[in-house]
Coordinates of C-alpha atoms in Angstrom, one line a residue:
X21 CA -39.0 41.9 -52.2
X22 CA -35.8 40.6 -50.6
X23 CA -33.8 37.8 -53.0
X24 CA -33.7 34.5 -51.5
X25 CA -31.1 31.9 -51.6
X26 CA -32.0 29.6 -54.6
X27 CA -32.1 32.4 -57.1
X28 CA -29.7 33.6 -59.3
X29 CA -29.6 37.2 -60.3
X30 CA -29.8 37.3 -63.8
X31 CA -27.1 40.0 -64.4
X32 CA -25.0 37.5 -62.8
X33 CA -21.3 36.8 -64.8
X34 CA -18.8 34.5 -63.5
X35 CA -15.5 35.1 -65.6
X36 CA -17.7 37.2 -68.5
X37 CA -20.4 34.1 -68.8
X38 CA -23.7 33.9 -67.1
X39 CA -25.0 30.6 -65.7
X40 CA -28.2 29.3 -64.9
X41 CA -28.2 27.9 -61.9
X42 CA -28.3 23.9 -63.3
X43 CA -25.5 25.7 -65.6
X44 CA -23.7 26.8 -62.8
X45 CA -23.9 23.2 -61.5
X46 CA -21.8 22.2 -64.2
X47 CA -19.5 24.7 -63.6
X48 CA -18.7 23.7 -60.0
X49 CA -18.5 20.3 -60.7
X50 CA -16.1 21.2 -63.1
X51 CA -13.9 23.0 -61.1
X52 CA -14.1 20.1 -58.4
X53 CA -12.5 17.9 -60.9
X54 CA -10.3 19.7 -63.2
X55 CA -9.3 23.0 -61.8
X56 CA -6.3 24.8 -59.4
X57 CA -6.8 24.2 -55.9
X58 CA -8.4 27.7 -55.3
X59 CA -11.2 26.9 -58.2
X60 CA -11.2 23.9 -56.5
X61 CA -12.9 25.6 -53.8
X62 CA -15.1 27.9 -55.3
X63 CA -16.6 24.9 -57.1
X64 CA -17.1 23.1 -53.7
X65 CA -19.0 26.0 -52.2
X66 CA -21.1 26.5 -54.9
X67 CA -22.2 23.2 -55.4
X68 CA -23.0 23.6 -51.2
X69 CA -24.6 26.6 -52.0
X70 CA -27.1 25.4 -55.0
X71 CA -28.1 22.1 -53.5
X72 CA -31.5 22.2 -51.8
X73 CA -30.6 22.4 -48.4
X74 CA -31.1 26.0 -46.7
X75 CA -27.8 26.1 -45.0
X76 CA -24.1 25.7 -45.7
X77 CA -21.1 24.7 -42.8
X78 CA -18.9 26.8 -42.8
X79 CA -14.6 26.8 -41.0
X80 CA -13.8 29.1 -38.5
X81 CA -10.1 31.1 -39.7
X82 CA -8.5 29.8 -36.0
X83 CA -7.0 32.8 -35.2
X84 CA -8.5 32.7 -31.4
X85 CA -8.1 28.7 -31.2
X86 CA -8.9 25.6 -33.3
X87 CA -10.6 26.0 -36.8
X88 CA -14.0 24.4 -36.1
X89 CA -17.3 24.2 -38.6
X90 CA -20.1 26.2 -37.5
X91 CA -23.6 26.4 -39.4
X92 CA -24.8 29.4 -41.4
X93 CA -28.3 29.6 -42.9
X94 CA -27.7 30.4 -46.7
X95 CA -31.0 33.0 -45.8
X96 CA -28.6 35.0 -43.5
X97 CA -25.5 35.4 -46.0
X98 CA -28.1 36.3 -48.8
X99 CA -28.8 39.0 -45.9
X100 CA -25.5 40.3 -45.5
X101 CA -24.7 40.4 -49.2
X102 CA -27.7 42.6 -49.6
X103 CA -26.5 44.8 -46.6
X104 CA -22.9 45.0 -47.9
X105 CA -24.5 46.4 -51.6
X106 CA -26.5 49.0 -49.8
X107 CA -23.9 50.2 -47.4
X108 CA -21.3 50.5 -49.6
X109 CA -23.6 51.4 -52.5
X110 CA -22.3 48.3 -55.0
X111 CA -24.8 48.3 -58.4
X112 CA -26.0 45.4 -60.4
X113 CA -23.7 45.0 -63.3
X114 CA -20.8 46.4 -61.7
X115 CA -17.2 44.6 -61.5
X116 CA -15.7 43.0 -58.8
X117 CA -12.3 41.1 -58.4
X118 CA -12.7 37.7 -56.5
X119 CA -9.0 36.7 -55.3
X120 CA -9.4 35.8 -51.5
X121 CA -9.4 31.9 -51.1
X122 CA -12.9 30.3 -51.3
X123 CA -12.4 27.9 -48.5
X124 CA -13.6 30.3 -45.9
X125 CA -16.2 32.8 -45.2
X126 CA -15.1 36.1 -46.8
X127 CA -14.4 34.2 -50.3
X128 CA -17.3 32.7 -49.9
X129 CA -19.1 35.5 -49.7
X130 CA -17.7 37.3 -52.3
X131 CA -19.8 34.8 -54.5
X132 CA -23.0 35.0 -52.6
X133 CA -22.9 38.7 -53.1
X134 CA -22.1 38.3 -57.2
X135 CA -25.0 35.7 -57.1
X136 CA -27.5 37.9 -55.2
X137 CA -26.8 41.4 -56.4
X138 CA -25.8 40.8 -59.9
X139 CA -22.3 41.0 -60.0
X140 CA -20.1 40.7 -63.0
X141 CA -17.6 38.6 -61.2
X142 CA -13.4 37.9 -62.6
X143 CA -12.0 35.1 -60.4
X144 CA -8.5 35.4 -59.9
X145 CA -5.7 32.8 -57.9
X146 CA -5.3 33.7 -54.4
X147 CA -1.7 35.6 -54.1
X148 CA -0.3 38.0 -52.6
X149 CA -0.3 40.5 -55.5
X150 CA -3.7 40.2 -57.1
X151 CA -3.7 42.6 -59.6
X152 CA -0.9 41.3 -61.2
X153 CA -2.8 38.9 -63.8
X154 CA -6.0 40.9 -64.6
X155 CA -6.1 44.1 -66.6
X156 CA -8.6 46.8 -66.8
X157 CA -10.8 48.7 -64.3
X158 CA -13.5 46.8 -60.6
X159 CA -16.3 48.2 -59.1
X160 CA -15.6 46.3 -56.0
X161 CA -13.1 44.0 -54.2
X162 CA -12.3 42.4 -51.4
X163 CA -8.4 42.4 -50.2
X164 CA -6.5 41.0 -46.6
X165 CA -3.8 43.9 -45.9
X166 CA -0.8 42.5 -47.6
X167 CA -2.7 42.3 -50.7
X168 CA -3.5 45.6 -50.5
X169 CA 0.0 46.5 -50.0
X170 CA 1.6 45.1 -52.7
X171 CA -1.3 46.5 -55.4
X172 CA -0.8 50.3 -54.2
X173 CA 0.6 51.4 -57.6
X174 CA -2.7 49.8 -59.3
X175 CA -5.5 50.4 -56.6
X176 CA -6.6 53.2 -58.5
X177 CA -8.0 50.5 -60.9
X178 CA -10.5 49.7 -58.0
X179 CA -13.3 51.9 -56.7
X180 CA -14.1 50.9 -53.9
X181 CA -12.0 47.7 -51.4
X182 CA -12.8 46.5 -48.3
X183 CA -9.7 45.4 -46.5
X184 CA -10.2 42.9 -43.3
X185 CA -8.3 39.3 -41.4
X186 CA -5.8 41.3 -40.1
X187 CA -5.3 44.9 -38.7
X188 CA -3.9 47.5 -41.1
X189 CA -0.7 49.2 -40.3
X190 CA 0.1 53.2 -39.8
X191 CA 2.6 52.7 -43.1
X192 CA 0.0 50.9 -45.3
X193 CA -2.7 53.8 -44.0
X194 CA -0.6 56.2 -44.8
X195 CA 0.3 55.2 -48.4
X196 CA -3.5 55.2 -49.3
X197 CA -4.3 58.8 -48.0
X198 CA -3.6 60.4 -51.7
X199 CA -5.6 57.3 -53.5
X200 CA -8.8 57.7 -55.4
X201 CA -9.6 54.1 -54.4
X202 CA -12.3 54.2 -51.6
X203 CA -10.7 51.5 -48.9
X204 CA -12.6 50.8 -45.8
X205 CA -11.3 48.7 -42.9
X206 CA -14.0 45.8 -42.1
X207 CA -15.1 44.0 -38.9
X208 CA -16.5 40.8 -38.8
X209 CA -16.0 37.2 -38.1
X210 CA -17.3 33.7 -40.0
X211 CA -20.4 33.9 -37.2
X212 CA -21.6 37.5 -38.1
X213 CA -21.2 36.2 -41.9
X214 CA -18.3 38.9 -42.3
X215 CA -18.4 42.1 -41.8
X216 CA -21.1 44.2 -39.6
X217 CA -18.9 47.5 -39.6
X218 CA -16.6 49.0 -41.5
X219 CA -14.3 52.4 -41.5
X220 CA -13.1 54.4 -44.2
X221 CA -9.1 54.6 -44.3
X222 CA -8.7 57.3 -46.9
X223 CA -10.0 60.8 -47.8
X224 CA -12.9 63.0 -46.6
X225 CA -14.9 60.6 -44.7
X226 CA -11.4 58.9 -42.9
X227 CA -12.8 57.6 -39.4
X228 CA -11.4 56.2 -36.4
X229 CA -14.6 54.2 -35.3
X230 CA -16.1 51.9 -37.3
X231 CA -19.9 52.3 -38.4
X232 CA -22.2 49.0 -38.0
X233 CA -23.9 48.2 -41.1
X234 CA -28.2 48.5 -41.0
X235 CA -29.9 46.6 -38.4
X236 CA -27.0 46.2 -36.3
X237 CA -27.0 46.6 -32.9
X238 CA -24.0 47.0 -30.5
X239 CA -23.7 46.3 -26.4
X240 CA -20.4 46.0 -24.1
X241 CA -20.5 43.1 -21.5
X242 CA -19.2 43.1 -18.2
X243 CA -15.7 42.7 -19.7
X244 CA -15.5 45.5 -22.0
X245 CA -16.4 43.0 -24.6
X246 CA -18.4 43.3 -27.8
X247 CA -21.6 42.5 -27.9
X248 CA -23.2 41.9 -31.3
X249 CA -27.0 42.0 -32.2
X250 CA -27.6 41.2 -36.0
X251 CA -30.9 39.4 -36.3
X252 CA -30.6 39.6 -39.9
X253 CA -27.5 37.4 -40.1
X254 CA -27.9 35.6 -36.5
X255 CA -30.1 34.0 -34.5
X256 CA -28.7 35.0 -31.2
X257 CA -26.6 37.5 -29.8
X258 CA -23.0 37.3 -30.1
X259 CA -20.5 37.6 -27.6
X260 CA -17.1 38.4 -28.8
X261 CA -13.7 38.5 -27.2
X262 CA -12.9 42.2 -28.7
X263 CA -12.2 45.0 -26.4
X264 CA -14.1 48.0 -27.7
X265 CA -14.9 51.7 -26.7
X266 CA -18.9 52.8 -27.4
X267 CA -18.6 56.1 -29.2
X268 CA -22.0 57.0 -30.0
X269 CA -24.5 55.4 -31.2
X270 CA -23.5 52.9 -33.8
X271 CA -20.0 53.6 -33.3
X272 CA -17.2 51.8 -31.6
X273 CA -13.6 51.8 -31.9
X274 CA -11.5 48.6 -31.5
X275 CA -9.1 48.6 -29.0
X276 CA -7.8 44.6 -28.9
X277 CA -8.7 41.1 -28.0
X278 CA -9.2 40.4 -24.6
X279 CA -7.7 37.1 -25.0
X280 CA -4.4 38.7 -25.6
X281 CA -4.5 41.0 -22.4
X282 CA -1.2 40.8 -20.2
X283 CA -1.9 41.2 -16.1
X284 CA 1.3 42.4 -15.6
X285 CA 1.9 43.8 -11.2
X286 CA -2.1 44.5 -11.3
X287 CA -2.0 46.1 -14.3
X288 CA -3.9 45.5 -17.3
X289 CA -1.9 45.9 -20.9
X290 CA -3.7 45.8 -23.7
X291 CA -1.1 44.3 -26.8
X292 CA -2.4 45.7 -29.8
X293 CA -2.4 49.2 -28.5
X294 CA 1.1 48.8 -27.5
X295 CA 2.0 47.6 -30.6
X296 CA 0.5 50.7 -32.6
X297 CA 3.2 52.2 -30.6
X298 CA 6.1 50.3 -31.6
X299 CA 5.3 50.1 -35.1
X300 CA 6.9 53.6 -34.9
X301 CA 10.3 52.3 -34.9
X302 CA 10.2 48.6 -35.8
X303 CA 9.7 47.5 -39.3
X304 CA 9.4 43.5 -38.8
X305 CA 6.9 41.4 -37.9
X306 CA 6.4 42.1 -34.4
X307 CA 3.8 41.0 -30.9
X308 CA 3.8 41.9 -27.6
X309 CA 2.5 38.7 -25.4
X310 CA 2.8 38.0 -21.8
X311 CA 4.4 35.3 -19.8
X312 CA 4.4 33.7 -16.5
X313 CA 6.6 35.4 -13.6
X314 CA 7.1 34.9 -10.4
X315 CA 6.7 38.6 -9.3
X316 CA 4.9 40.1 -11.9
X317 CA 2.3 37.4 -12.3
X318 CA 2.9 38.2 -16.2
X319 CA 5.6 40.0 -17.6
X320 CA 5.3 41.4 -21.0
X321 CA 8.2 40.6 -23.9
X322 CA 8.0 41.4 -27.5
X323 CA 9.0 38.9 -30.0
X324 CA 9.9 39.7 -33.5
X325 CA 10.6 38.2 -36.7
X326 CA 13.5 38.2 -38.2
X327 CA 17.5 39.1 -36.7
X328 CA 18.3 42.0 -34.8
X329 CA 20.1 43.2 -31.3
X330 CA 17.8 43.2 -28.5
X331 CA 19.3 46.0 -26.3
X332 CA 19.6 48.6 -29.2
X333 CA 15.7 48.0 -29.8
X334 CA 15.2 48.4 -26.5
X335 CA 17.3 51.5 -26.2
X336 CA 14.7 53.2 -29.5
X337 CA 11.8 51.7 -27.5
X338 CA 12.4 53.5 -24.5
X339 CA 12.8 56.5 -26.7
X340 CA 9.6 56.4 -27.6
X341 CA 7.3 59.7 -26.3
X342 CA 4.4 57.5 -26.8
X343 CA 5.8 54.9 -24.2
X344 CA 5.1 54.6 -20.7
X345 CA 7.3 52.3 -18.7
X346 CA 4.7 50.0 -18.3
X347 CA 4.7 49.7 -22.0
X348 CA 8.3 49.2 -22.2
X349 CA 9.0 45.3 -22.9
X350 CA 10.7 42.5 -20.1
X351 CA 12.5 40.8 -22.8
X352 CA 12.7 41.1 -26.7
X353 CA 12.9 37.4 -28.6
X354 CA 14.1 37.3 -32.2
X355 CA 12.5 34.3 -34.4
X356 CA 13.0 33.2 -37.6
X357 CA 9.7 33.0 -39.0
X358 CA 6.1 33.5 -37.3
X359 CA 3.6 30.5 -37.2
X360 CA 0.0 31.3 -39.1
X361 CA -3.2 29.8 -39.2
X362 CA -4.5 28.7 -42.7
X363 CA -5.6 32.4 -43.2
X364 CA -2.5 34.0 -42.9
X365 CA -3.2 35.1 -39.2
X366 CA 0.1 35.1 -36.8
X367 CA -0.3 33.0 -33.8
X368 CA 1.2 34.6 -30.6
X369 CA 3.1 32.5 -28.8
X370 CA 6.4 31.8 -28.0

């Protein structure tokens, strides 16, 4: 019998305590009024979540354009939290480390799954080094790359992370290989409730394509697009902006965002596989984008973070055997700092 939204598992522990769910109540409001900021949001979603309506509103992470609320049915995240447990074979009573912010979908599904699968739950503050405050041994986590980065001498602690909101590097997949830790690369967005595929990054079962999670189904539009069917978690079919590559069945690899594709002298450059390229030789913070010009229609530049001398990078660049001269940048733009969106997410502009 599938769980439904207004129960509580009852091998559920928030911080070491379990709470029924007028108990848990308390605890929310709580939070609302006397805790950090990042309690502050777990307590508004869960008093969202255990009121008696049968959906929650939810923000959008603004990484493709404003942040915007969108409706989710709490039915369909009580789906996907049951998917996640069977995919990446999560018990009840296991551990799992909460320390992504509340405030939008994946921290907020980190507590649907404890709720609905019986999870023994340790909230943690957001930050960029989350292992830092908690001691002892997780089932389960759920960790943006630079977290993951910075908690490589104590991963081992973790059995199994998921690792998604931002593409992980060649360095950081490199420094896992040796790790016992089970990390797999998720894709996802707030409308598919998180995740619908993931990847493993380390060991035996390393892959290059993500798999889709049960009941999943995958198309390409016209574009090269994704195409996402997940009755379990949606209503209607969504159409993504991702550039992807159909493997087999079930499988796809990612190749980039078709917002972010440069027409550059009727030629079609695709940014994030570019910039797999350059992360070869350039250590900063770093995009490829294009701009207008007059001949070119677009001409592609890199900008990256930081200080540096434009013509020696561009000397390495084109010493690149990976490089084609179409890949080679117009212009390189040093900036101080990047701008983000409220998830951490670098918006590409100039």
């Amino acid at each position: 019998m599938t769980p439904t939204f207004d129960k509580i598992h009852l091998r559920f522990r928030l911080n070491g305590h379990y709470f029924e769910r007028n108990d848990l109540k308390e605890v929310a409001y709580s939070y609302v009024k006397e805790g950090l900021p990042y309690e502050q949001a777990v307590g508004d979603f869960l008093i969202d979540w255990l009121n008696d309506w049968d959906f929650v509103h939810v923000k959008t992470s603004g990484s493709t354009g404003a942040p915007k609320l969108i409706r989710l049915q709490k039915q369909h995240m009580v789906n996907s939290a049951i998917a996640t447990g069977d995919f990446f074979g999560i018990q009840v009573g296991d551990k799992a480390l909460h320390c992504l912010p509340s405030r939008f979908i994946a921290g907020k599904m980190m507590l649907v799954r404890a709720m609905i699968l019986g999870l023994e739950l340790d909230l943690v503050e957001p930050s960029s080094q989350p292992l830092s405050t908690v001691s002892g041994t997780y089932d389960f986590s759920a960790m943006v790359p630079l977290q993951l980065q910075n908690s490589l001498t104590d991963i081992n602690r973790i059995k199994t992370i998921l690792v998604g909101g931002a593409a992980v590097s060649e360095d950081l997949q490199a420094a896992i290989q040796l790790k016992k830790t089970r990390v797999f690369e998720t894709y996802g967005m707030t409308e598919t409730i998180t995740h619908i595929a993931a990847k493993r990054l380390n060991g035996k079962q390393l892959s290059e394509a993500f798999q889709v999670l049960p009941d999943v189904g995958i198309d390409l539009d016209q574009r090269g697009c994704l195409v996402i069917e997940a009755p379990n978690v949606s209503e209607e079919k969504i159409v993504t902006n991702d550039l992807a590559e159909i493997v087999s069945e079930g499988h796809f690899k990612w190749l980039g965002r078709h917002d972010n594709v440069i027409n550059s002298g009727g030629l079609k450059l695709i940014p994030e596989q570019i910039e797999a390229k350059l992360a070869e030789i350039i250590t900063q913070r770093f995009y490829v984008m294009g701009i207008d010009d007059s001949g070119l229609g677009e001409k592609m530049v890199l900008i990256v973070e930081g200080e540096g001398k434009s013509q020696e990078l561009l000397e390495k660049i084109k010493g690149l055997s990976t490089i084609n001269k179409h890949e080679i940048p117009k212009e390189i733009f040093f900036v101080s700092a990047f701008e983000e969106t409220e998830t951490g997410k670098v918006i590409r502009r100039l």
